[in-house]
Amino acid sequence: MGTLTVCVSVLLLLMMTLSESSRLNACCTQYHEKPIPVRFLRCYTIQEVTHFCNLKAVIFKTVKKRLVCANPDSGWVQRAMESVPECFLNKHRIGR
């Protein structure tokens, strides 16, 4: 019974570690300041402030499948959000 408890504990710890690392990889830490033409943007998603990400951001996915973090208060970002659809991507698959 003790071995089973240790194995389950290690497995849970490993799952939590992997979950945390994948969340952190999709977290914006700074803004891209230069405006991007709308024709290069595919869609966007909103990053809210959470325990893992302390920066509110708009994450644009470009036509080349790159992710760009932008300031939601910036004028060019607000105009772009009106022109491109919202992406419904979970944090584990946002880069695909």
PDB file of N, CA and C in Angstrom:
ATOM      1  N   MET A   1       0.819  -1.192   0.000  1.00  0.00           N
ATOM      2  CA  MET A   1       0.000   0.000   0.000  1.00  0.00           C
ATOM      3  C   MET A   1       0.863   1.255   0.000  1.00  0.00           C
ATOM      4  N   GLY A   2       1.988   1.245   0.705  1.00  0.00           N
ATOM      5  CA  GLY A   2       2.875   2.403   0.763  1.00  0.00           C
ATOM      6  C   GLY A   2       3.494   2.714  -0.589  1.00  0.00           C
ATOM      7  N   THR A   3       3.859   1.674  -1.344  1.00  0.00           N
ATOM      8  CA  THR A   3       4.443   1.867  -2.673  1.00  0.00           C
ATOM      9  C   THR A   3       3.426   2.494  -3.619  1.00  0.00           C
ATOM     10  N   LEU A   4       2.197   2.041  -3.545  1.00  0.00           N
ATOM     11  CA  LEU A   4       1.141   2.599  -4.386  1.00  0.00           C
ATOM     12  C   LEU A   4       0.926   4.078  -4.082  1.00  0.00           C
ATOM     13  N   THR A   5       0.944   4.439  -2.826  1.00  0.00           N
ATOM     14  CA  THR A   5       0.773   5.838  -2.425  1.00  0.00           C
ATOM     15  C   THR A   5       1.902   6.700  -2.972  1.00  0.00           C
ATOM     16  N   VAL A   6       3.120   6.205  -2.879  1.00  0.00           N
ATOM     17  CA  VAL A   6       4.276   6.946  -3.400  1.00  0.00           C
ATOM     18  C   VAL A   6       4.172   7.095  -4.913  1.00  0.00           C
ATOM     19  N   CYS A   7       3.818   6.029  -5.612  1.00  0.00           N
ATOM     20  CA  CYS A   7       3.691   6.088  -7.079  1.00  0.00           C
ATOM     21  C   CYS A   7       2.612   7.079  -7.510  1.00  0.00           C
ATOM     22  N   VAL A   8       1.479   7.044  -6.844  1.00  0.00           N
ATOM     23  CA  VAL A   8       0.394   7.972  -7.173  1.00  0.00           C
ATOM     24  C   VAL A   8       0.820   9.406  -6.883  1.00  0.00           C
ATOM     25  N   SER A   9       1.507   9.622  -5.780  1.00  0.00           N
ATOM     26  CA  SER A   9       1.979  10.971  -5.436  1.00  0.00           C
ATOM     27  C   SER A   9       2.963  11.496  -6.470  1.00  0.00           C
ATOM     28  N   VAL A  10       3.897  10.657  -6.885  1.00  0.00           N
ATOM     29  CA  VAL A  10       4.875  11.063  -7.903  1.00  0.00           C
ATOM     30  C   VAL A  10       4.169  11.359  -9.223  1.00  0.00           C
ATOM     31  N   LEU A  11       3.226  10.538  -9.596  1.00  0.00           N
ATOM     32  CA  LEU A  11       2.483  10.754 -10.834  1.00  0.00           C
ATOM     33  C   LEU A  11       1.707  12.070 -10.794  1.00  0.00           C
ATOM     34  N   LEU A  12       1.046  12.349  -9.690  1.00  0.00           N
ATOM     35  CA  LEU A  12       0.307  13.610  -9.557  1.00  0.00           C
ATOM     36  C   LEU A  12       1.241  14.811  -9.608  1.00  0.00           C
ATOM     37  N   LEU A  13       2.378  14.720  -8.959  1.00  0.00           N
ATOM     38  CA  LEU A  13       3.360  15.803  -8.983  1.00  0.00           C
ATOM     39  C   LEU A  13       3.874  16.037 -10.398  1.00  0.00           C
ATOM     40  N   LEU A  14       4.150  14.974 -11.124  1.00  0.00           N
ATOM     41  CA  LEU A  14       4.612  15.093 -12.507  1.00  0.00           C
ATOM     42  C   LEU A  14       3.547  15.734 -13.387  1.00  0.00           C
ATOM     43  N   MET A  15       2.299  15.329 -13.222  1.00  0.00           N
ATOM     44  CA  MET A  15       1.211  15.906 -14.015  1.00  0.00           C
ATOM     45  C   MET A  15       1.049  17.395 -13.727  1.00  0.00           C
ATOM     46  N   MET A  16       1.152  17.788 -12.468  1.00  0.00           N
ATOM     47  CA  MET A  16       1.026  19.203 -12.111  1.00  0.00           C
ATOM     48  C   MET A  16       2.180  20.009 -12.692  1.00  0.00           C
ATOM     49  N   THR A  17       3.382  19.469 -12.660  1.00  0.00           N
ATOM     50  CA  THR A  17       4.550  20.163 -13.198  1.00  0.00           C
ATOM     51  C   THR A  17       4.411  20.366 -14.696  1.00  0.00           C
ATOM     52  N   LEU A  18       4.003  19.332 -15.410  1.00  0.00           N
ATOM     53  CA  LEU A  18       3.819  19.457 -16.857  1.00  0.00           C
ATOM     54  C   LEU A  18       2.708  20.436 -17.189  1.00  0.00           C
ATOM     55  N   SER A  19       1.643  20.424 -16.413  1.00  0.00           N
ATOM     56  CA  SER A  19       0.536  21.350 -16.633  1.00  0.00           C
ATOM     57  C   SER A  19       0.991  22.789 -16.440  1.00  0.00           C
ATOM     58  N   GLU A  20       1.747  23.055 -15.401  1.00  0.00           N
ATOM     59  CA  GLU A  20       2.224  24.408 -15.119  1.00  0.00           C
ATOM     60  C   GLU A  20       3.170  24.890 -16.206  1.00  0.00           C
ATOM     61  N   SER A  21       4.069  24.027 -16.666  1.00  0.00           N
ATOM     62  CA  SER A  21       5.041  24.460 -17.666  1.00  0.00           C
ATOM     63  C   SER A  21       4.368  24.779 -18.988  1.00  0.00           C
ATOM     64  N   SER A  22       3.332  24.036 -19.368  1.00  0.00           N
ATOM     65  CA  SER A  22       2.661  24.343 -20.627  1.00  0.00           C
ATOM     66  C   SER A  22       1.862  25.636 -20.517  1.00  0.00           C
ATOM     67  N   ARG A  23       1.352  25.965 -19.356  1.00  0.00           N
ATOM     68  CA  ARG A  23       0.655  27.239 -19.181  1.00  0.00           C
ATOM     69  C   ARG A  23       1.630  28.396 -19.289  1.00  0.00           C
ATOM     70  N   LEU A  24       2.782  28.249 -18.696  1.00  0.00           N
ATOM     71  CA  LEU A  24       3.754  29.332 -18.710  1.00  0.00           C
ATOM     72  C   LEU A  24       4.283  29.591 -20.112  1.00  0.00           C
ATOM     73  N   ASN A  25       4.378  28.570 -20.941  1.00  0.00           N
ATOM     74  CA  ASN A  25       4.881  28.747 -22.300  1.00  0.00           C
ATOM     75  C   ASN A  25       3.955  29.595 -23.155  1.00  0.00           C
ATOM     76  N   ALA A  26       2.679  29.632 -22.843  1.00  0.00           N
ATOM     77  CA  ALA A  26       1.719  30.390 -23.637  1.00  0.00           C
ATOM     78  C   ALA A  26       1.408  31.742 -23.001  1.00  0.00           C
ATOM     79  N   CYS A  27       2.238  32.184 -22.100  1.00  0.00           N
ATOM     80  CA  CYS A  27       1.980  33.406 -21.349  1.00  0.00           C
ATOM     81  C   CYS A  27       2.780  34.578 -21.919  1.00  0.00           C
ATOM     82  N   CYS A  28       2.088  35.660 -22.243  1.00  0.00           N
ATOM     83  CA  CYS A  28       2.764  36.874 -22.712  1.00  0.00           C
ATOM     84  C   CYS A  28       3.458  37.552 -21.537  1.00  0.00           C
ATOM     85  N   THR A  29       4.685  37.984 -21.752  1.00  0.00           N
ATOM     86  CA  THR A  29       5.425  38.696 -20.712  1.00  0.00           C
ATOM     87  C   THR A  29       5.742  40.131 -21.110  1.00  0.00           C
ATOM     88  N   GLN A  30       5.564  40.439 -22.391  1.00  0.00           N
ATOM     89  CA  GLN A  30       5.779  41.809 -22.865  1.00  0.00           C
ATOM     90  C   GLN A  30       4.963  42.024 -24.133  1.00  0.00           C
ATOM     91  N   TYR A  31       4.787  43.284 -24.484  1.00  0.00           N
ATOM     92  CA  TYR A  31       3.986  43.650 -25.651  1.00  0.00           C
ATOM     93  C   TYR A  31       4.861  43.902 -26.874  1.00  0.00           C
ATOM     94  N   HIS A  32       4.317  43.540 -28.032  1.00  0.00           N
ATOM     95  CA  HIS A  32       4.886  43.934 -29.316  1.00  0.00           C
ATOM     96  C   HIS A  32       4.296  45.311 -29.614  1.00  0.00           C
ATOM     97  N   GLU A  33       5.115  46.321 -29.684  1.00  0.00           N
ATOM     98  CA  GLU A  33       4.615  47.697 -29.793  1.00  0.00           C
ATOM     99  C   GLU A  33       4.308  48.128 -31.227  1.00  0.00           C
ATOM    100  N   LYS A  34       5.032  47.597 -32.197  1.00  0.00           N
ATOM    101  CA  LYS A  34       4.866  48.040 -33.585  1.00  0.00           C
ATOM    102  C   LYS A  34       3.559  47.489 -34.163  1.00  0.00           C
ATOM    103  N   PRO A  35       2.723  48.351 -34.738  1.00  0.00           N
ATOM    104  CA  PRO A  35       1.464  47.876 -35.327  1.00  0.00           C
ATOM    105  C   PRO A  35       1.701  46.847 -36.435  1.00  0.00           C
ATOM    106  N   ILE A  36       0.821  45.869 -36.498  1.00  0.00           N
ATOM    107  CA  ILE A  36       0.882  44.835 -37.533  1.00  0.00           C
ATOM    108  C   ILE A  36      -0.314  45.032 -38.452  1.00  0.00           C
ATOM    109  N   PRO A  37      -0.093  45.084 -39.768  1.00  0.00           N
ATOM    110  CA  PRO A  37      -1.218  45.231 -40.697  1.00  0.00           C
ATOM    111  C   PRO A  37      -2.227  44.090 -40.535  1.00  0.00           C
ATOM    112  N   VAL A  38      -3.489  44.429 -40.587  1.00  0.00           N
ATOM    113  CA  VAL A  38      -4.564  43.456 -40.381  1.00  0.00           C
ATOM    114  C   VAL A  38      -4.468  42.301 -41.375  1.00  0.00           C
ATOM    115  N   ARG A  39      -3.980  42.555 -42.568  1.00  0.00           N
ATOM    116  CA  ARG A  39      -3.907  41.485 -43.576  1.00  0.00           C
ATOM    117  C   ARG A  39      -2.974  40.350 -43.149  1.00  0.00           C
ATOM    118  N   PHE A  40      -2.101  40.605 -42.164  1.00  0.00           N
ATOM    119  CA  PHE A  40      -1.187  39.576 -41.680  1.00  0.00           C
ATOM    120  C   PHE A  40      -1.723  38.842 -40.449  1.00  0.00           C
ATOM    121  N   LEU A  41      -2.882  39.243 -39.957  1.00  0.00           N
ATOM    122  CA  LEU A  41      -3.447  38.646 -38.749  1.00  0.00           C
ATOM    123  C   LEU A  41      -4.549  37.656 -39.101  1.00  0.00           C
ATOM    124  N   ARG A  42      -4.513  36.504 -38.466  1.00  0.00           N
ATOM    125  CA  ARG A  42      -5.528  35.477 -38.703  1.00  0.00           C
ATOM    126  C   ARG A  42      -6.657  35.591 -37.680  1.00  0.00           C
ATOM    127  N   CYS A  43      -6.317  35.689 -36.394  1.00  0.00           N
ATOM    128  CA  CYS A  43      -7.311  35.765 -35.330  1.00  0.00           C
ATOM    129  C   CYS A  43      -6.622  36.217 -34.046  1.00  0.00           C
ATOM    130  N   TYR A  44      -7.400  36.355 -32.989  1.00  0.00           N
ATOM    131  CA  TYR A  44      -6.841  36.791 -31.708  1.00  0.00           C
ATOM    132  C   TYR A  44      -7.531  36.079 -30.553  1.00  0.00           C
ATOM    133  N   THR A  45      -6.880  36.110 -29.414  1.00  0.00           N
ATOM    134  CA  THR A  45      -7.470  35.639 -28.171  1.00  0.00           C
ATOM    135  C   THR A  45      -7.024  36.586 -27.058  1.00  0.00           C
ATOM    136  N   ILE A  46      -7.770  36.613 -25.984  1.00  0.00           N
ATOM    137  CA  ILE A  46      -7.474  37.502 -24.859  1.00  0.00           C
ATOM    138  C   ILE A  46      -6.752  36.712 -23.771  1.00  0.00           C
ATOM    139  N   GLN A  47      -5.664  37.267 -23.277  1.00  0.00           N
ATOM    140  CA  GLN A  47      -4.988  36.700 -22.110  1.00  0.00           C
ATOM    141  C   GLN A  47      -5.345  37.561 -20.906  1.00  0.00           C
ATOM    142  N   GLU A  48      -6.054  36.979 -19.961  1.00  0.00           N
ATOM    143  CA  GLU A  48      -6.414  37.686 -18.733  1.00  0.00           C
ATOM    144  C   GLU A  48      -5.289  37.532 -17.712  1.00  0.00           C
ATOM    145  N   VAL A  49      -5.273  38.398 -16.732  1.00  0.00           N
ATOM    146  CA  VAL A  49      -4.309  38.284 -15.641  1.00  0.00           C
ATOM    147  C   VAL A  49      -4.723  37.103 -14.768  1.00  0.00           C
ATOM    148  N   THR A  50      -3.791  36.193 -14.547  1.00  0.00           N
ATOM    149  CA  THR A  50      -4.037  35.013 -13.719  1.00  0.00           C
ATOM    150  C   THR A  50      -2.851  34.806 -12.783  1.00  0.00           C
ATOM    151  N   HIS A  51      -2.914  33.733 -12.043  1.00  0.00           N
ATOM    152  CA  HIS A  51      -1.808  33.360 -11.161  1.00  0.00           C
ATOM    153  C   HIS A  51      -0.541  33.087 -11.977  1.00  0.00           C
ATOM    154  N   PHE A  52      -0.697  32.621 -13.216  1.00  0.00           N
ATOM    155  CA  PHE A  52       0.434  32.235 -14.052  1.00  0.00           C
ATOM    156  C   PHE A  52       0.886  33.351 -14.987  1.00  0.00           C
ATOM    157  N   CYS A  53      -0.028  34.210 -15.401  1.00  0.00           N
ATOM    158  CA  CYS A  53       0.284  35.285 -16.352  1.00  0.00           C
ATOM    159  C   CYS A  53      -0.157  36.614 -15.734  1.00  0.00           C
ATOM    160  N   ASN A  54       0.791  37.493 -15.485  1.00  0.00           N
ATOM    161  CA  ASN A  54       0.443  38.739 -14.794  1.00  0.00           C
ATOM    162  C   ASN A  54       0.308  39.927 -15.738  1.00  0.00           C
ATOM    163  N   LEU A  55       0.123  39.668 -17.018  1.00  0.00           N
ATOM    164  CA  LEU A  55       0.003  40.731 -18.006  1.00  0.00           C
ATOM    165  C   LEU A  55      -1.255  40.508 -18.836  1.00  0.00           C
ATOM    166  N   LYS A  56      -2.168  41.485 -18.812  1.00  0.00           N
ATOM    167  CA  LYS A  56      -3.338  41.393 -19.686  1.00  0.00           C
ATOM    168  C   LYS A  56      -2.863  41.701 -21.095  1.00  0.00           C
ATOM    169  N   ALA A  57      -3.235  40.854 -22.047  1.00  0.00           N
ATOM    170  CA  ALA A  57      -2.739  41.015 -23.410  1.00  0.00           C
ATOM    171  C   ALA A  57      -3.739  40.470 -24.416  1.00  0.00           C
ATOM    172  N   VAL A  58      -3.578  40.921 -25.647  1.00  0.00           N
ATOM    173  CA  VAL A  58      -4.259  40.333 -26.788  1.00  0.00           C
ATOM    174  C   VAL A  58      -3.194  39.532 -27.520  1.00  0.00           C
ATOM    175  N   ILE A  59      -3.474  38.262 -27.765  1.00  0.00           N
ATOM    176  CA  ILE A  59      -2.532  37.417 -28.489  1.00  0.00           C
ATOM    177  C   ILE A  59      -3.075  37.230 -29.897  1.00  0.00           C
ATOM    178  N   PHE A  60      -2.369  37.808 -30.859  1.00  0.00           N
ATOM    179  CA  PHE A  60      -2.746  37.646 -32.258  1.00  0.00           C
ATOM    180  C   PHE A  60      -2.023  36.439 -32.830  1.00  0.00           C
ATOM    181  N   LYS A  61      -2.724  35.685 -33.650  1.00  0.00           N
ATOM    182  CA  LYS A  61      -2.103  34.611 -34.422  1.00  0.00           C
ATOM    183  C   LYS A  61      -2.002  35.125 -35.850  1.00  0.00           C
ATOM    184  N   THR A  62      -0.792  35.117 -36.400  1.00  0.00           N
ATOM    185  CA  THR A  62      -0.589  35.658 -37.740  1.00  0.00           C
ATOM    186  C   THR A  62      -0.863  34.588 -38.794  1.00  0.00           C
ATOM    187  N   VAL A  63      -0.894  35.013 -40.047  1.00  0.00           N
ATOM    188  CA  VAL A  63      -1.109  34.063 -41.137  1.00  0.00           C
ATOM    189  C   VAL A  63       0.053  33.078 -41.244  1.00  0.00           C
ATOM    190  N   LYS A  64       1.212  33.438 -40.696  1.00  0.00           N
ATOM    191  CA  LYS A  64       2.366  32.528 -40.667  1.00  0.00           C
ATOM    192  C   LYS A  64       2.409  31.710 -39.376  1.00  0.00           C
ATOM    193  N   LYS A  65       1.293  31.721 -38.628  1.00  0.00           N
ATOM    194  CA  LYS A  65       1.112  30.946 -37.395  1.00  0.00           C
ATOM    195  C   LYS A  65       2.053  31.375 -36.271  1.00  0.00           C
ATOM    196  N   ARG A  66       2.477  32.618 -36.289  1.00  0.00           N
ATOM    197  CA  ARG A  66       3.263  33.160 -35.185  1.00  0.00           C
ATOM    198  C   ARG A  66       2.322  33.825 -34.199  1.00  0.00           C
ATOM    199  N   LEU A  67       2.731  33.868 -32.936  1.00  0.00           N
ATOM    200  CA  LEU A  67       1.940  34.511 -31.895  1.00  0.00           C
ATOM    201  C   LEU A  67       2.567  35.847 -31.549  1.00  0.00           C
ATOM    202  N   VAL A  68       1.725  36.873 -31.467  1.00  0.00           N
ATOM    203  CA  VAL A  68       2.186  38.223 -31.160  1.00  0.00           C
ATOM    204  C   VAL A  68       1.363  38.747 -29.991  1.00  0.00           C
ATOM    205  N   CYS A  69       2.044  39.145 -28.931  1.00  0.00           N
ATOM    206  CA  CYS A  69       1.382  39.701 -27.752  1.00  0.00           C
ATOM    207  C   CYS A  69       1.274  41.210 -27.901  1.00  0.00           C
ATOM    208  N   ALA A  70       0.086  41.746 -27.680  1.00  0.00           N
ATOM    209  CA  ALA A  70      -0.132  43.181 -27.874  1.00  0.00           C
ATOM    210  C   ALA A  70      -0.910  43.772 -26.701  1.00  0.00           C
ATOM    211  N   ASN A  71      -0.720  45.071 -26.525  1.00  0.00           N
ATOM    212  CA  ASN A  71      -1.382  45.811 -25.449  1.00  0.00           C
ATOM    213  C   ASN A  71      -2.850  46.042 -25.814  1.00  0.00           C
ATOM    214  N   PRO A  72      -3.796  45.524 -25.025  1.00  0.00           N
ATOM    215  CA  PRO A  72      -5.214  45.690 -25.349  1.00  0.00           C
ATOM    216  C   PRO A  72      -5.691  47.138 -25.295  1.00  0.00           C
ATOM    217  N   ASP A  73      -4.929  48.036 -24.678  1.00  0.00           N
ATOM    218  CA  ASP A  73      -5.305  49.450 -24.609  1.00  0.00           C
ATOM    219  C   ASP A  73      -4.794  50.253 -25.798  1.00  0.00           C
ATOM    220  N   SER A  74      -3.976  49.640 -26.633  1.00  0.00           N
ATOM    221  CA  SER A  74      -3.404  50.328 -27.787  1.00  0.00           C
ATOM    222  C   SER A  74      -4.450  50.465 -28.902  1.00  0.00           C
ATOM    223  N   GLY A  75      -4.448  51.606 -29.561  1.00  0.00           N
ATOM    224  CA  GLY A  75      -5.427  51.866 -30.615  1.00  0.00           C
ATOM    225  C   GLY A  75      -5.366  50.871 -31.760  1.00  0.00           C
ATOM    226  N   TRP A  76      -4.154  50.546 -32.229  1.00  0.00           N
ATOM    227  CA  TRP A  76      -4.039  49.621 -33.360  1.00  0.00           C
ATOM    228  C   TRP A  76      -4.553  48.235 -32.989  1.00  0.00           C
ATOM    229  N   VAL A  77      -4.392  47.850 -31.725  1.00  0.00           N
ATOM    230  CA  VAL A  77      -4.862  46.540 -31.266  1.00  0.00           C
ATOM    231  C   VAL A  77      -6.389  46.512 -31.255  1.00  0.00           C
ATOM    232  N   GLN A  78      -7.011  47.559 -30.756  1.00  0.00           N
ATOM    233  CA  GLN A  78      -8.473  47.618 -30.715  1.00  0.00           C
ATOM    234  C   GLN A  78      -9.069  47.613 -32.117  1.00  0.00           C
ATOM    235  N   ARG A  79      -8.442  48.342 -33.042  1.00  0.00           N
ATOM    236  CA  ARG A  79      -8.934  48.343 -34.428  1.00  0.00           C
ATOM    237  C   ARG A  79      -8.759  46.966 -35.072  1.00  0.00           C
ATOM    238  N   ALA A  80      -7.644  46.314 -34.804  1.00  0.00           N
ATOM    239  CA  ALA A  80      -7.399  44.985 -35.369  1.00  0.00           C
ATOM    240  C   ALA A  80      -8.399  43.967 -34.826  1.00  0.00           C
ATOM    241  N   MET A  81      -8.739  44.085 -33.546  1.00  0.00           N
ATOM    242  CA  MET A  81      -9.706  43.160 -32.949  1.00  0.00           C
ATOM    243  C   MET A  81     -11.086  43.294 -33.590  1.00  0.00           C
ATOM    244  N   GLU A  82     -11.402  44.462 -34.118  1.00  0.00           N
ATOM    245  CA  GLU A  82     -12.683  44.656 -34.806  1.00  0.00           C
ATOM    246  C   GLU A  82     -12.665  44.041 -36.200  1.00  0.00           C
ATOM    247  N   SER A  83     -11.472  43.799 -36.738  1.00  0.00           N
ATOM    248  CA  SER A  83     -11.348  43.339 -38.120  1.00  0.00           C
ATOM    249  C   SER A  83     -11.080  41.850 -38.266  1.00  0.00           C
ATOM    250  N   VAL A  84     -10.559  41.211 -37.230  1.00  0.00           N
ATOM    251  CA  VAL A  84     -10.250  39.778 -37.331  1.00  0.00           C
ATOM    252  C   VAL A  84     -11.078  39.011 -36.303  1.00  0.00           C
ATOM    253  N   PRO A  85     -11.372  37.735 -36.575  1.00  0.00           N
ATOM    254  CA  PRO A  85     -12.197  36.964 -35.636  1.00  0.00           C
ATOM    255  C   PRO A  85     -11.413  36.540 -34.398  1.00  0.00           C
ATOM    256  N   GLU A  86     -12.157  36.192 -33.376  1.00  0.00           N
ATOM    257  CA  GLU A  86     -11.542  35.685 -32.151  1.00  0.00           C
ATOM    258  C   GLU A  86     -11.190  34.216 -32.342  1.00  0.00           C
ATOM    259  N   CYS A  87     -10.011  33.820 -31.879  1.00  0.00           N
ATOM    260  CA  CYS A  87      -9.594  32.411 -31.890  1.00  0.00           C
ATOM    261  C   CYS A  87     -10.119  31.765 -30.618  1.00  0.00           C
ATOM    262  N   PHE A  88     -10.546  30.555 -30.725  1.00  0.00           N
ATOM    263  CA  PHE A  88     -10.942  29.817 -29.533  1.00  0.00           C
ATOM    264  C   PHE A  88      -9.921  28.719 -29.326  1.00  0.00           C
ATOM    265  N   LEU A  89      -8.769  29.122 -28.768  1.00  0.00           N
ATOM    266  CA  LEU A  89      -7.650  28.216 -28.566  1.00  0.00           C
ATOM    267  C   LEU A  89      -7.413  28.036 -27.088  1.00  0.00           C
ATOM    268  N   ASN A  90      -7.185  26.796 -26.671  1.00  0.00           N
ATOM    269  CA  ASN A  90      -6.811  26.633 -25.269  1.00  0.00           C
ATOM    270  C   ASN A  90      -5.314  26.863 -25.134  1.00  0.00           C
ATOM    271  N   LYS A  91      -4.846  27.099 -23.946  1.00  0.00           N
ATOM    272  CA  LYS A  91      -3.457  27.498 -23.732  1.00  0.00           C
ATOM    273  C   LYS A  91      -2.469  26.407 -24.109  1.00  0.00           C
ATOM    274  N   HIS A  92      -2.897  25.173 -24.127  1.00  0.00           N
ATOM    275  CA  HIS A  92      -1.977  24.102 -24.466  1.00  0.00           C
ATOM    276  C   HIS A  92      -1.782  23.986 -25.972  1.00  0.00           C
ATOM    277  N   ARG A  93      -2.676  24.547 -26.780  1.00  0.00           N
ATOM    278  CA  ARG A  93      -2.594  24.394 -28.227  1.00  0.00           C
ATOM    279  C   ARG A  93      -2.494  25.722 -28.951  1.00  0.00           C
ATOM    280  N   ILE A  94      -2.253  26.790 -28.257  1.00  0.00           N
ATOM    281  CA  ILE A  94      -2.293  28.105 -28.881  1.00  0.00           C
ATOM    282  C   ILE A  94      -1.224  28.278 -29.953  1.00  0.00           C
ATOM    283  N   GLY A  95      -0.124  27.604 -29.830  1.00  0.00           N
ATOM    284  CA  GLY A  95       0.956  27.759 -30.791  1.00  0.00           C
ATOM    285  C   GLY A  95       0.774  26.974 -32.061  1.00  0.00           C
ATOM    286  N   ARG A  96      -0.236  26.166 -32.165  1.00  0.00           N
ATOM    287  CA  ARG A  96      -0.409  25.327 -33.362  1.00  0.00           C
ATOM    288  C   ARG A  96      -1.240  25.996 -34.405  1.00  0.00           C
TER     289      ARG A  96
END
